[in-house]
Amino acid sequence: MSHQSQLKLLCLLFGLFTPIAGFAADIDGSTLSLAWGIPFVGILLSIALCPLLIPTIWHHHFGKITALWSVLFLIPFAMTFGMDNSVGLVAHAMFAEYIPFIILLFSLFTVSGGILVKGNLHGSPALNTGLLAIGALLASLMGTTGAAMLLIRPLIRANDNRKHRVHVIIFFIFLVANIGGGLTPLGDPPLFIGFLKGVDFFWTAQHMLMPVLICTLVLLTLFYLVDSYYYKREDEIEPQDPTPDSKLRLYGKVNFILLFGVVTSVLLSGFWKPGIEFTVLGVHIELQNITRDLLLLVIAGLSMMLTAKQIRSANQFNWEPILEVGKLFAGIFITIGPVLAILRAGHAGHMAGLVSLVSDPQGAPINAMYFWLSGALSGFLDNAPTYLVFFNLAAGDAATLMGPMQQTLLAISMGSVFMGALTYIGNAPNFMVKSIATQSGIKMPSFFGYMKWSFGILIPLFLVLTVIFFLG
């Protein structure tokens, strides 16, 4: 790792612990106009359009562009609502949401990056389908980030002698970076938030099993047909394989123990409730969450110490993917605050029309709308806070949602997890996978190009799920 990369990583980690403030949970969303969402939309449009219009500038300065949108939001906000509210806004975004989010991703990225699957297999349709199936299974056991980082490079190497590889990466994002993580709270951040709010661990495994199974089988079948179509073309295979087939060997096995440590640390924060909390800039931080985050950083440090540099070098490991996610999502978590506050205001906010869509005139939940609205917003906002908004909008009580409103909780869970695959920004591993694929020479689609694939394939599948689970 170069000194420049090390410096960038240290700056990112230093930024995580700098008390720069976050979103004040008590800001009244009913007083906010939709104009406060412009910087957030600006970041999304920058992610979508800048790689197409100004690719070189974006590649070198995407962090500065994201920071500019954040500043364009914070300065008017401070002038309008005062410095205290501005500090509170950023503090809540950082300490309550962004820091736990990025630390978990950082630890999974670091540990899984120390596991090397050396050797190469022949990227046939059968092999690729098998790898996607294994990845989908692992996603619920080690998180979508961990599973994606473990398997994306072996999958790329297996197919580096093929001309058509984009579809392989896209289906990988669908299955491994999103849908496969739907079986346990460890798999995807929205489900983990539900677990922390009181949703039983095994409730998720039981009720999400059939939706995940249906999606996985349908997508694996479709992928095999698409991959077979390309594979049978005469001009598909390059004349020379950059990485010829060879026996697989596994290195960095100590990181599997560390992955278990990551899982244990996350579970600890859900089961251990000492009742001790600290207040930082108005944000209440519980001891179990501080302990979890410190343990995750220690585990990441142990991975760096115990993993031979040759293993990470052979794995083409570098910090660029996590740095990209860290910079972009820092801006997203700050500027998303007003959007979520308006949603929290319910019928009193400027998104009242949207909120009213999830209940009938008698106030009963419309589960199909919970599925589609939580899903649609998860595709373009971050799926973890979106889950929380609809969780609170539905009832806010885990016992009620697991009982008489279990179909509503299922709708929110399915929407938040599954539709995170609709865009590159719906779930953090999506961007990591795209970044690694691009670094490997695969010309990944633009923001809207990816959406052509996701909407064309996933929307019909989600319509079927709606009929099966919410319109019966």
mmCIF file of N, CA and C in Angstrom, residues 319-430:
data_model
loop_
_atom_site.group_PDB
_atom_site.id
_atom_site.type_symbol
_atom_site.label_atom_id
_atom_site.label_comp_id
_atom_site.label_asym_id
_atom_site.label_seq_id
_atom_site.Cartn_x
_atom_site.Cartn_y
_atom_site.Cartn_z
ATOM 1 N N TRP A 319 -7.201 0.381 -0.912
ATOM 2 C CA TRP A 319 -8.202 1.078 -0.114
ATOM 3 C C TRP A 319 -9.168 1.916 -0.941
ATOM 4 N N GLU A 320 -8.984 1.971 -2.249
ATOM 5 C CA GLU A 320 -9.811 2.874 -3.053
ATOM 6 C C GLU A 320 -11.314 2.600 -2.941
ATOM 7 N N PRO A 321 -11.765 1.343 -3.002
ATOM 8 C CA PRO A 321 -13.219 1.125 -2.903
ATOM 9 C C PRO A 321 -13.832 1.630 -1.606
ATOM 10 N N ILE A 322 -13.182 1.363 -0.462
ATOM 11 C CA ILE A 322 -13.751 1.804 0.811
ATOM 12 C C ILE A 322 -13.619 3.310 0.971
ATOM 13 N N LEU A 323 -12.558 3.902 0.407
ATOM 14 C CA LEU A 323 -12.428 5.352 0.438
ATOM 15 C C LEU A 323 -13.528 6.009 -0.388
ATOM 16 N N GLU A 324 -13.828 5.425 -1.545
ATOM 17 C CA GLU A 324 -14.883 5.982 -2.387
ATOM 18 C C GLU A 324 -16.221 5.920 -1.664
ATOM 19 N N VAL A 325 -16.534 4.769 -1.097
ATOM 20 C CA VAL A 325 -17.784 4.631 -0.354
ATOM 21 C C VAL A 325 -17.802 5.582 0.842
ATOM 22 N N GLY A 326 -16.675 5.678 1.550
ATOM 23 C CA GLY A 326 -16.605 6.532 2.726
ATOM 24 C C GLY A 326 -16.872 7.988 2.406
ATOM 25 N N LYS A 327 -16.267 8.482 1.345
ATOM 26 C CA LYS A 327 -16.445 9.895 0.974
ATOM 27 C C LYS A 327 -17.867 10.167 0.487
ATOM 28 N N LEU A 328 -18.355 9.324 -0.403
ATOM 29 C CA LEU A 328 -19.678 9.563 -0.974
ATOM 30 C C LEU A 328 -20.769 9.448 0.082
ATOM 31 N N PHE A 329 -20.677 8.425 0.929
ATOM 32 C CA PHE A 329 -21.733 8.223 1.905
ATOM 33 C C PHE A 329 -21.652 9.204 3.070
ATOM 34 N N ALA A 330 -20.492 9.804 3.317
ATOM 35 C CA ALA A 330 -20.427 10.872 4.316
ATOM 36 C C ALA A 330 -21.326 12.030 3.886
ATOM 37 N N GLY A 331 -21.215 12.419 2.615
ATOM 38 C CA GLY A 331 -22.077 13.473 2.100
ATOM 39 C C GLY A 331 -23.536 13.060 2.070
ATOM 40 N N ILE A 332 -23.782 11.810 1.697
ATOM 41 C CA ILE A 332 -25.167 11.325 1.636
ATOM 42 C C ILE A 332 -25.806 11.334 3.021
ATOM 43 N N PHE A 333 -25.089 10.866 4.039
ATOM 44 C CA PHE A 333 -25.660 10.799 5.383
ATOM 45 C C PHE A 333 -25.923 12.184 5.962
ATOM 46 N N ILE A 334 -25.097 13.176 5.592
ATOM 47 C CA ILE A 334 -25.325 14.534 6.081
ATOM 48 C C ILE A 334 -26.508 15.176 5.374
ATOM 49 N N THR A 335 -26.517 15.116 4.048
ATOM 50 C CA THR A 335 -27.559 15.830 3.297
ATOM 51 C C THR A 335 -28.900 15.102 3.288
ATOM 52 N N ILE A 336 -28.905 13.829 3.671
ATOM 53 C CA ILE A 336 -30.165 13.084 3.692
ATOM 54 C C ILE A 336 -31.022 13.470 4.899
ATOM 55 N N GLY A 337 -30.407 14.136 5.888
ATOM 56 C CA GLY A 337 -31.112 14.449 7.123
ATOM 57 C C GLY A 337 -32.458 15.132 6.933
ATOM 58 N N PRO A 338 -32.537 16.233 6.192
ATOM 59 C CA PRO A 338 -33.836 16.889 6.003
ATOM 60 C C PRO A 338 -34.863 16.009 5.291
ATOM 61 N N VAL A 339 -34.416 15.197 4.349
ATOM 62 C CA VAL A 339 -35.332 14.316 3.626
ATOM 63 C C VAL A 339 -35.984 13.339 4.590
ATOM 64 N N LEU A 340 -35.180 12.749 5.474
ATOM 65 C CA LEU A 340 -35.733 11.810 6.448
ATOM 66 C C LEU A 340 -36.606 12.528 7.476
ATOM 67 N N ALA A 341 -36.229 13.761 7.835
ATOM 68 C CA ALA A 341 -37.050 14.515 8.790
ATOM 69 C C ALA A 341 -38.425 14.808 8.208
ATOM 70 N N ILE A 342 -38.473 15.147 6.931
ATOM 71 C CA ILE A 342 -39.766 15.400 6.281
ATOM 72 C C ILE A 342 -40.605 14.124 6.259
ATOM 73 N N LEU A 343 -39.951 12.986 5.999
ATOM 74 C CA LEU A 343 -40.676 11.718 6.025
ATOM 75 C C LEU A 343 -41.184 11.407 7.430
ATOM 76 N N ARG A 344 -40.355 11.694 8.439
ATOM 77 C CA ARG A 344 -40.766 11.423 9.821
ATOM 78 C C ARG A 344 -41.977 12.267 10.219
ATOM 79 N N ALA A 345 -42.100 13.439 9.627
ATOM 80 C CA ALA A 345 -43.227 14.314 9.962
ATOM 81 C C ALA A 345 -44.553 13.737 9.506
ATOM 82 N N GLY A 346 -44.510 12.701 8.678
ATOM 83 C CA GLY A 346 -45.727 12.025 8.251
ATOM 84 C C GLY A 346 -46.663 12.946 7.495
ATOM 85 N N HIS A 347 -47.918 12.962 7.907
ATOM 86 C CA HIS A 347 -48.931 13.755 7.212
ATOM 87 C C HIS A 347 -48.723 15.254 7.397
ATOM 88 N N ALA A 348 -47.907 15.645 8.386
ATOM 89 C CA ALA A 348 -47.659 17.069 8.611
ATOM 90 C C ALA A 348 -46.528 17.605 7.744
ATOM 91 N N GLY A 349 -45.799 16.735 7.081
ATOM 92 C CA GLY A 349 -44.666 17.160 6.264
ATOM 93 C C GLY A 349 -45.033 17.356 4.809
ATOM 94 N N HIS A 350 -44.045 17.844 4.053
ATOM 95 C CA HIS A 350 -44.276 18.136 2.640
ATOM 96 C C HIS A 350 -44.271 16.880 1.767
ATOM 97 N N MET A 351 -44.079 15.719 2.390
ATOM 98 C CA MET A 351 -44.227 14.456 1.667
ATOM 99 C C MET A 351 -45.468 13.711 2.162
ATOM 100 N N ALA A 352 -46.460 14.481 2.623
ATOM 101 C CA ALA A 352 -47.673 13.872 3.167
ATOM 102 C C ALA A 352 -48.368 12.994 2.141
ATOM 103 N N GLY A 353 -48.344 13.413 0.887
ATOM 104 C CA GLY A 353 -48.967 12.606 -0.160
ATOM 105 C C GLY A 353 -48.328 11.246 -0.281
ATOM 106 N N LEU A 354 -46.994 11.218 -0.133
ATOM 107 C CA LEU A 354 -46.278 9.952 -0.187
ATOM 108 C C LEU A 354 -46.621 9.080 1.018
ATOM 109 N N VAL A 355 -46.655 9.708 2.198
ATOM 110 C CA VAL A 355 -46.948 8.968 3.429
ATOM 111 C C VAL A 355 -48.361 8.395 3.415
ATOM 112 N N SER A 356 -49.308 9.162 2.874
ATOM 113 C CA SER A 356 -50.701 8.714 2.872
ATOM 114 C C SER A 356 -50.926 7.494 1.991
ATOM 115 N N LEU A 357 -49.975 7.214 1.121
ATOM 116 C CA LEU A 357 -50.134 6.081 0.226
ATOM 117 C C LEU A 357 -50.036 4.733 0.944
ATOM 118 N N VAL A 358 -49.473 4.704 2.159
ATOM 119 C CA VAL A 358 -49.233 3.423 2.827
ATOM 120 C C VAL A 358 -50.378 3.014 3.748
ATOM 121 N N SER A 359 -51.439 3.829 3.858
ATOM 122 C CA SER A 359 -52.578 3.490 4.724
ATOM 123 C C SER A 359 -53.880 3.729 3.980
ATOM 124 N N ASP A 360 -54.880 2.903 4.279
ATOM 125 C CA ASP A 360 -56.197 3.112 3.675
ATOM 126 C C ASP A 360 -56.981 4.133 4.509
ATOM 127 N N PRO A 361 -58.190 4.512 4.075
ATOM 128 C CA PRO A 361 -58.955 5.529 4.819
ATOM 129 C C PRO A 361 -59.216 5.166 6.277
ATOM 130 N N GLN A 362 -59.238 3.884 6.594
ATOM 131 C CA GLN A 362 -59.461 3.450 7.982
ATOM 132 C C GLN A 362 -58.169 3.407 8.796
ATOM 133 N N GLY A 363 -57.052 3.721 8.166
ATOM 134 C CA GLY A 363 -55.768 3.717 8.855
ATOM 135 C C GLY A 363 -55.047 2.393 8.836
ATOM 136 N N ALA A 364 -55.616 1.381 8.193
ATOM 137 C CA ALA A 364 -54.956 0.074 8.096
ATOM 138 C C ALA A 364 -53.808 0.140 7.096
ATOM 139 N N PRO A 365 -52.703 -0.567 7.369
ATOM 140 C CA PRO A 365 -51.553 -0.499 6.463
ATOM 141 C C PRO A 365 -51.841 -1.163 5.122
ATOM 142 N N ILE A 366 -51.332 -0.560 4.079
ATOM 143 C CA ILE A 366 -51.376 -1.161 2.737
ATOM 144 C C ILE A 366 -49.991 -1.759 2.505
ATOM 145 N N ASN A 367 -49.887 -3.060 2.727
ATOM 146 C CA ASN A 367 -48.563 -3.689 2.754
ATOM 147 C C ASN A 367 -47.851 -3.635 1.409
ATOM 148 N N ALA A 368 -48.591 -3.724 0.323
ATOM 149 C CA ALA A 368 -47.961 -3.636 -0.995
ATOM 150 C C ALA A 368 -47.283 -2.280 -1.173
ATOM 151 N N MET A 369 -47.912 -1.220 -0.658
ATOM 152 C CA MET A 369 -47.323 0.111 -0.765
ATOM 153 C C MET A 369 -46.124 0.256 0.166
ATOM 154 N N TYR A 370 -46.200 -0.366 1.343
ATOM 155 C CA TYR A 370 -45.018 -0.361 2.221
ATOM 156 C C TYR A 370 -43.831 -1.021 1.508
ATOM 157 N N PHE A 371 -44.093 -2.109 0.813
ATOM 158 C CA PHE A 371 -43.039 -2.813 0.081
ATOM 159 C C PHE A 371 -42.439 -1.906 -0.984
ATOM 160 N N TRP A 372 -43.285 -1.287 -1.798
ATOM 161 C CA TRP A 372 -42.784 -0.510 -2.927
ATOM 162 C C TRP A 372 -42.202 0.833 -2.512
ATOM 163 N N LEU A 373 -42.797 1.493 -1.529
ATOM 164 C CA LEU A 373 -42.266 2.791 -1.127
ATOM 165 C C LEU A 373 -40.970 2.659 -0.334
ATOM 166 N N SER A 374 -40.936 1.719 0.613
ATOM 167 C CA SER A 374 -39.680 1.511 1.339
ATOM 168 C C SER A 374 -38.595 1.035 0.377
ATOM 169 N N GLY A 375 -39.004 0.228 -0.610
ATOM 170 C CA GLY A 375 -38.037 -0.252 -1.592
ATOM 171 C C GLY A 375 -37.556 0.832 -2.526
ATOM 172 N N ALA A 376 -38.491 1.624 -3.064
ATOM 173 C CA ALA A 376 -38.104 2.678 -4.004
ATOM 174 C C ALA A 376 -37.190 3.700 -3.342
ATOM 175 N N LEU A 377 -37.511 4.079 -2.104
ATOM 176 C CA LEU A 377 -36.655 5.030 -1.402
ATOM 177 C C LEU A 377 -35.312 4.394 -1.033
ATOM 178 N N SER A 378 -35.309 3.103 -0.742
ATOM 179 C CA SER A 378 -34.047 2.421 -0.435
ATOM 180 C C SER A 378 -33.128 2.380 -1.645
ATOM 181 N N GLY A 379 -33.707 2.339 -2.831
ATOM 182 C CA GLY A 379 -32.891 2.317 -4.034
ATOM 183 C C GLY A 379 -32.165 3.618 -4.272
ATOM 184 N N PHE A 380 -32.713 4.732 -3.745
ATOM 185 C CA PHE A 380 -32.129 6.034 -4.040
ATOM 186 C C PHE A 380 -31.654 6.763 -2.787
ATOM 187 N N LEU A 381 -32.171 6.402 -1.637
ATOM 188 C CA LEU A 381 -31.609 6.862 -0.378
ATOM 189 C C LEU A 381 -30.766 5.705 0.156
ATOM 190 N N ASP A 382 -30.307 5.817 1.373
ATOM 191 C CA ASP A 382 -29.641 4.670 1.982
ATOM 192 C C ASP A 382 -30.696 3.757 2.584
ATOM 193 N N ASN A 383 -30.572 2.444 2.368
ATOM 194 C CA ASN A 383 -31.661 1.557 2.774
ATOM 195 C C ASN A 383 -31.790 1.389 4.287
ATOM 196 N N ALA A 384 -30.721 1.637 5.042
ATOM 197 C CA ALA A 384 -30.813 1.477 6.498
ATOM 198 C C ALA A 384 -31.695 2.551 7.143
ATOM 199 N N PRO A 385 -31.426 3.852 6.965
ATOM 200 C CA PRO A 385 -32.338 4.834 7.557
ATOM 201 C C PRO A 385 -33.735 4.802 6.956
ATOM 202 N N THR A 386 -33.849 4.402 5.685
ATOM 203 C CA THR A 386 -35.178 4.280 5.077
ATOM 204 C C THR A 386 -35.989 3.204 5.786
ATOM 205 N N TYR A 387 -35.367 2.074 6.083
ATOM 206 C CA TYR A 387 -36.031 1.019 6.851
ATOM 207 C C TYR A 387 -36.531 1.569 8.174
ATOM 208 N N LEU A 388 -35.683 2.336 8.853
ATOM 209 C CA LEU A 388 -36.039 2.861 10.166
ATOM 210 C C LEU A 388 -37.232 3.805 10.078
ATOM 211 N N VAL A 389 -37.261 4.636 9.041
ATOM 212 C CA VAL A 389 -38.378 5.573 8.867
ATOM 213 C C VAL A 389 -39.695 4.811 8.729
ATOM 214 N N PHE A 390 -39.722 3.794 7.874
ATOM 215 C CA PHE A 390 -40.968 3.057 7.659
ATOM 216 C C PHE A 390 -41.291 2.139 8.838
ATOM 217 N N PHE A 391 -40.285 1.660 9.536
ATOM 218 C CA PHE A 391 -40.486 0.901 10.765
ATOM 219 C C PHE A 391 -41.248 1.766 11.776
ATOM 220 N N ASN A 392 -40.798 3.022 11.945
ATOM 221 C CA ASN A 392 -41.460 3.930 12.878
ATOM 222 C C ASN A 392 -42.813 4.391 12.351
ATOM 223 N N LEU A 393 -42.932 4.558 11.042
ATOM 224 C CA LEU A 393 -44.189 4.992 10.451
ATOM 225 C C LEU A 393 -45.272 3.916 10.635
ATOM 226 N N ALA A 394 -44.865 2.650 10.538
ATOM 227 C CA ALA A 394 -45.832 1.549 10.656
ATOM 228 C C ALA A 394 -46.336 1.379 12.082
ATOM 229 N N ALA A 395 -45.422 1.356 13.043
ATOM 230 C CA ALA A 395 -45.828 1.167 14.446
ATOM 231 C C ALA A 395 -44.725 1.619 15.390
ATOM 232 N N GLY A 396 -43.479 1.325 15.017
ATOM 233 C CA GLY A 396 -42.351 1.687 15.869
ATOM 234 C C GLY A 396 -42.114 0.726 17.005
ATOM 235 N N ASP A 397 -42.942 -0.291 17.110
ATOM 236 C CA ASP A 397 -42.837 -1.273 18.187
ATOM 237 C C ASP A 397 -42.610 -2.654 17.585
ATOM 238 N N ALA A 398 -41.499 -3.285 17.961
ATOM 239 C CA ALA A 398 -41.134 -4.568 17.361
ATOM 240 C C ALA A 398 -42.163 -5.647 17.665
ATOM 241 N N ALA A 399 -42.687 -5.669 18.901
ATOM 242 C CA ALA A 399 -43.660 -6.711 19.268
ATOM 243 C C ALA A 399 -44.905 -6.611 18.397
ATOM 244 N N THR A 400 -45.395 -5.392 18.178
ATOM 245 C CA THR A 400 -46.581 -5.206 17.336
ATOM 246 C C THR A 400 -46.303 -5.617 15.901
ATOM 247 N N LEU A 401 -45.125 -5.233 15.395
ATOM 248 C CA LEU A 401 -44.796 -5.527 14.005
ATOM 249 C C LEU A 401 -44.524 -7.013 13.780
ATOM 250 N N MET A 402 -44.018 -7.690 14.791
ATOM 251 C CA MET A 402 -43.810 -9.126 14.648
ATOM 252 C C MET A 402 -45.105 -9.908 14.870
ATOM 253 N N GLY A 403 -46.109 -9.257 15.459
ATOM 254 C CA GLY A 403 -47.372 -9.916 15.744
ATOM 255 C C GLY A 403 -48.433 -9.611 14.715
ATOM 256 N N PRO A 404 -49.424 -8.775 15.067
ATOM 257 C CA PRO A 404 -50.535 -8.520 14.140
ATOM 258 C C PRO A 404 -50.124 -7.811 12.857
ATOM 259 N N MET A 405 -48.959 -7.144 12.858
ATOM 260 C CA MET A 405 -48.521 -6.413 11.668
ATOM 261 C C MET A 405 -47.311 -7.072 11.009
ATOM 262 N N GLN A 406 -47.206 -8.410 11.130
ATOM 263 C CA GLN A 406 -46.018 -9.070 10.621
ATOM 264 C C GLN A 406 -45.867 -8.949 9.108
ATOM 265 N N GLN A 407 -46.981 -8.874 8.363
ATOM 266 C CA GLN A 407 -46.866 -8.706 6.918
ATOM 267 C C GLN A 407 -46.342 -7.318 6.566
ATOM 268 N N THR A 408 -46.662 -6.338 7.403
ATOM 269 C CA THR A 408 -46.125 -4.990 7.185
ATOM 270 C C THR A 408 -44.622 -4.978 7.423
ATOM 271 N N LEU A 409 -44.176 -5.630 8.496
ATOM 272 C CA LEU A 409 -42.744 -5.720 8.759
ATOM 273 C C LEU A 409 -42.045 -6.487 7.647
ATOM 274 N N LEU A 410 -42.682 -7.542 7.150
ATOM 275 C CA LEU A 410 -42.108 -8.292 6.045
ATOM 276 C C LEU A 410 -41.984 -7.402 4.804
ATOM 277 N N ALA A 411 -43.007 -6.602 4.545
ATOM 278 C CA ALA A 411 -42.982 -5.711 3.381
ATOM 279 C C ALA A 411 -41.840 -4.706 3.481
ATOM 280 N N ILE A 412 -41.656 -4.125 4.673
ATOM 281 C CA ILE A 412 -40.582 -3.152 4.875
ATOM 282 C C ILE A 412 -39.221 -3.826 4.739
ATOM 283 N N SER A 413 -39.091 -5.023 5.302
ATOM 284 C CA SER A 413 -37.820 -5.757 5.237
ATOM 285 C C SER A 413 -37.482 -6.135 3.805
ATOM 286 N N MET A 414 -38.454 -6.680 3.080
ATOM 287 C CA MET A 414 -38.216 -7.073 1.696
ATOM 288 C C MET A 414 -37.884 -5.862 0.828
ATOM 289 N N GLY A 415 -38.648 -4.793 0.981
ATOM 290 C CA GLY A 415 -38.402 -3.613 0.167
ATOM 291 C C GLY A 415 -37.031 -3.026 0.404
ATOM 292 N N SER A 416 -36.652 -2.882 1.675
ATOM 293 C CA SER A 416 -35.378 -2.254 2.011
ATOM 294 C C SER A 416 -34.187 -3.077 1.538
ATOM 295 N N VAL A 417 -34.283 -4.399 1.679
ATOM 296 C CA VAL A 417 -33.158 -5.263 1.303
ATOM 297 C C VAL A 417 -33.111 -5.488 -0.211
ATOM 298 N N PHE A 418 -34.226 -5.899 -0.790
ATOM 299 C CA PHE A 418 -34.230 -6.290 -2.194
ATOM 300 C C PHE A 418 -34.007 -5.104 -3.128
ATOM 301 N N MET A 419 -34.683 -3.989 -2.857
ATOM 302 C CA MET A 419 -34.611 -2.880 -3.802
ATOM 303 C C MET A 419 -33.387 -2.004 -3.608
ATOM 304 N N GLY A 420 -32.547 -2.359 -2.631
ATOM 305 C CA GLY A 420 -31.228 -1.740 -2.575
ATOM 306 C C GLY A 420 -30.403 -2.068 -3.805
ATOM 307 N N ALA A 421 -30.838 -3.088 -4.550
ATOM 308 C CA ALA A 421 -30.129 -3.498 -5.769
ATOM 309 C C ALA A 421 -30.520 -2.671 -6.986
ATOM 310 N N LEU A 422 -31.474 -1.753 -6.842
ATOM 311 C CA LEU A 422 -31.960 -1.016 -8.011
ATOM 312 C C LEU A 422 -30.959 -0.005 -8.540
ATOM 313 N N THR A 423 -30.085 0.529 -7.668
ATOM 314 C CA THR A 423 -29.090 1.511 -8.108
ATOM 315 C C THR A 423 -27.747 1.196 -7.463
ATOM 316 N N TYR A 424 -26.710 1.869 -7.949
ATOM 317 C CA TYR A 424 -25.388 1.697 -7.360
ATOM 318 C C TYR A 424 -25.338 2.205 -5.915
ATOM 319 N N ILE A 425 -26.202 3.152 -5.560
ATOM 320 C CA ILE A 425 -26.119 3.770 -4.233
ATOM 321 C C ILE A 425 -27.117 3.181 -3.251
ATOM 322 N N GLY A 426 -27.913 2.204 -3.667
ATOM 323 C CA GLY A 426 -28.916 1.641 -2.774
ATOM 324 C C GLY A 426 -28.319 0.888 -1.604
ATOM 325 N N ASN A 427 -27.140 0.294 -1.792
ATOM 326 C CA ASN A 427 -26.471 -0.448 -0.734
ATOM 327 C C ASN A 427 -24.972 -0.296 -0.956
ATOM 328 N N ALA A 428 -24.231 -0.056 0.116
ATOM 329 C CA ALA A 428 -22.806 0.273 -0.002
ATOM 330 C C ALA A 428 -21.983 -0.744 -0.801
ATOM 331 N N PRO A 429 -22.194 -2.070 -0.631
ATOM 332 C CA PRO A 429 -21.390 -3.022 -1.414
ATOM 333 C C PRO A 429 -21.550 -2.862 -2.924
ATOM 334 N N ASN A 430 -22.683 -2.320 -3.370
ATOM 335 C CA ASN A 430 -22.876 -2.116 -4.807
ATOM 336 C C ASN A 430 -21.743 -1.272 -5.381
#
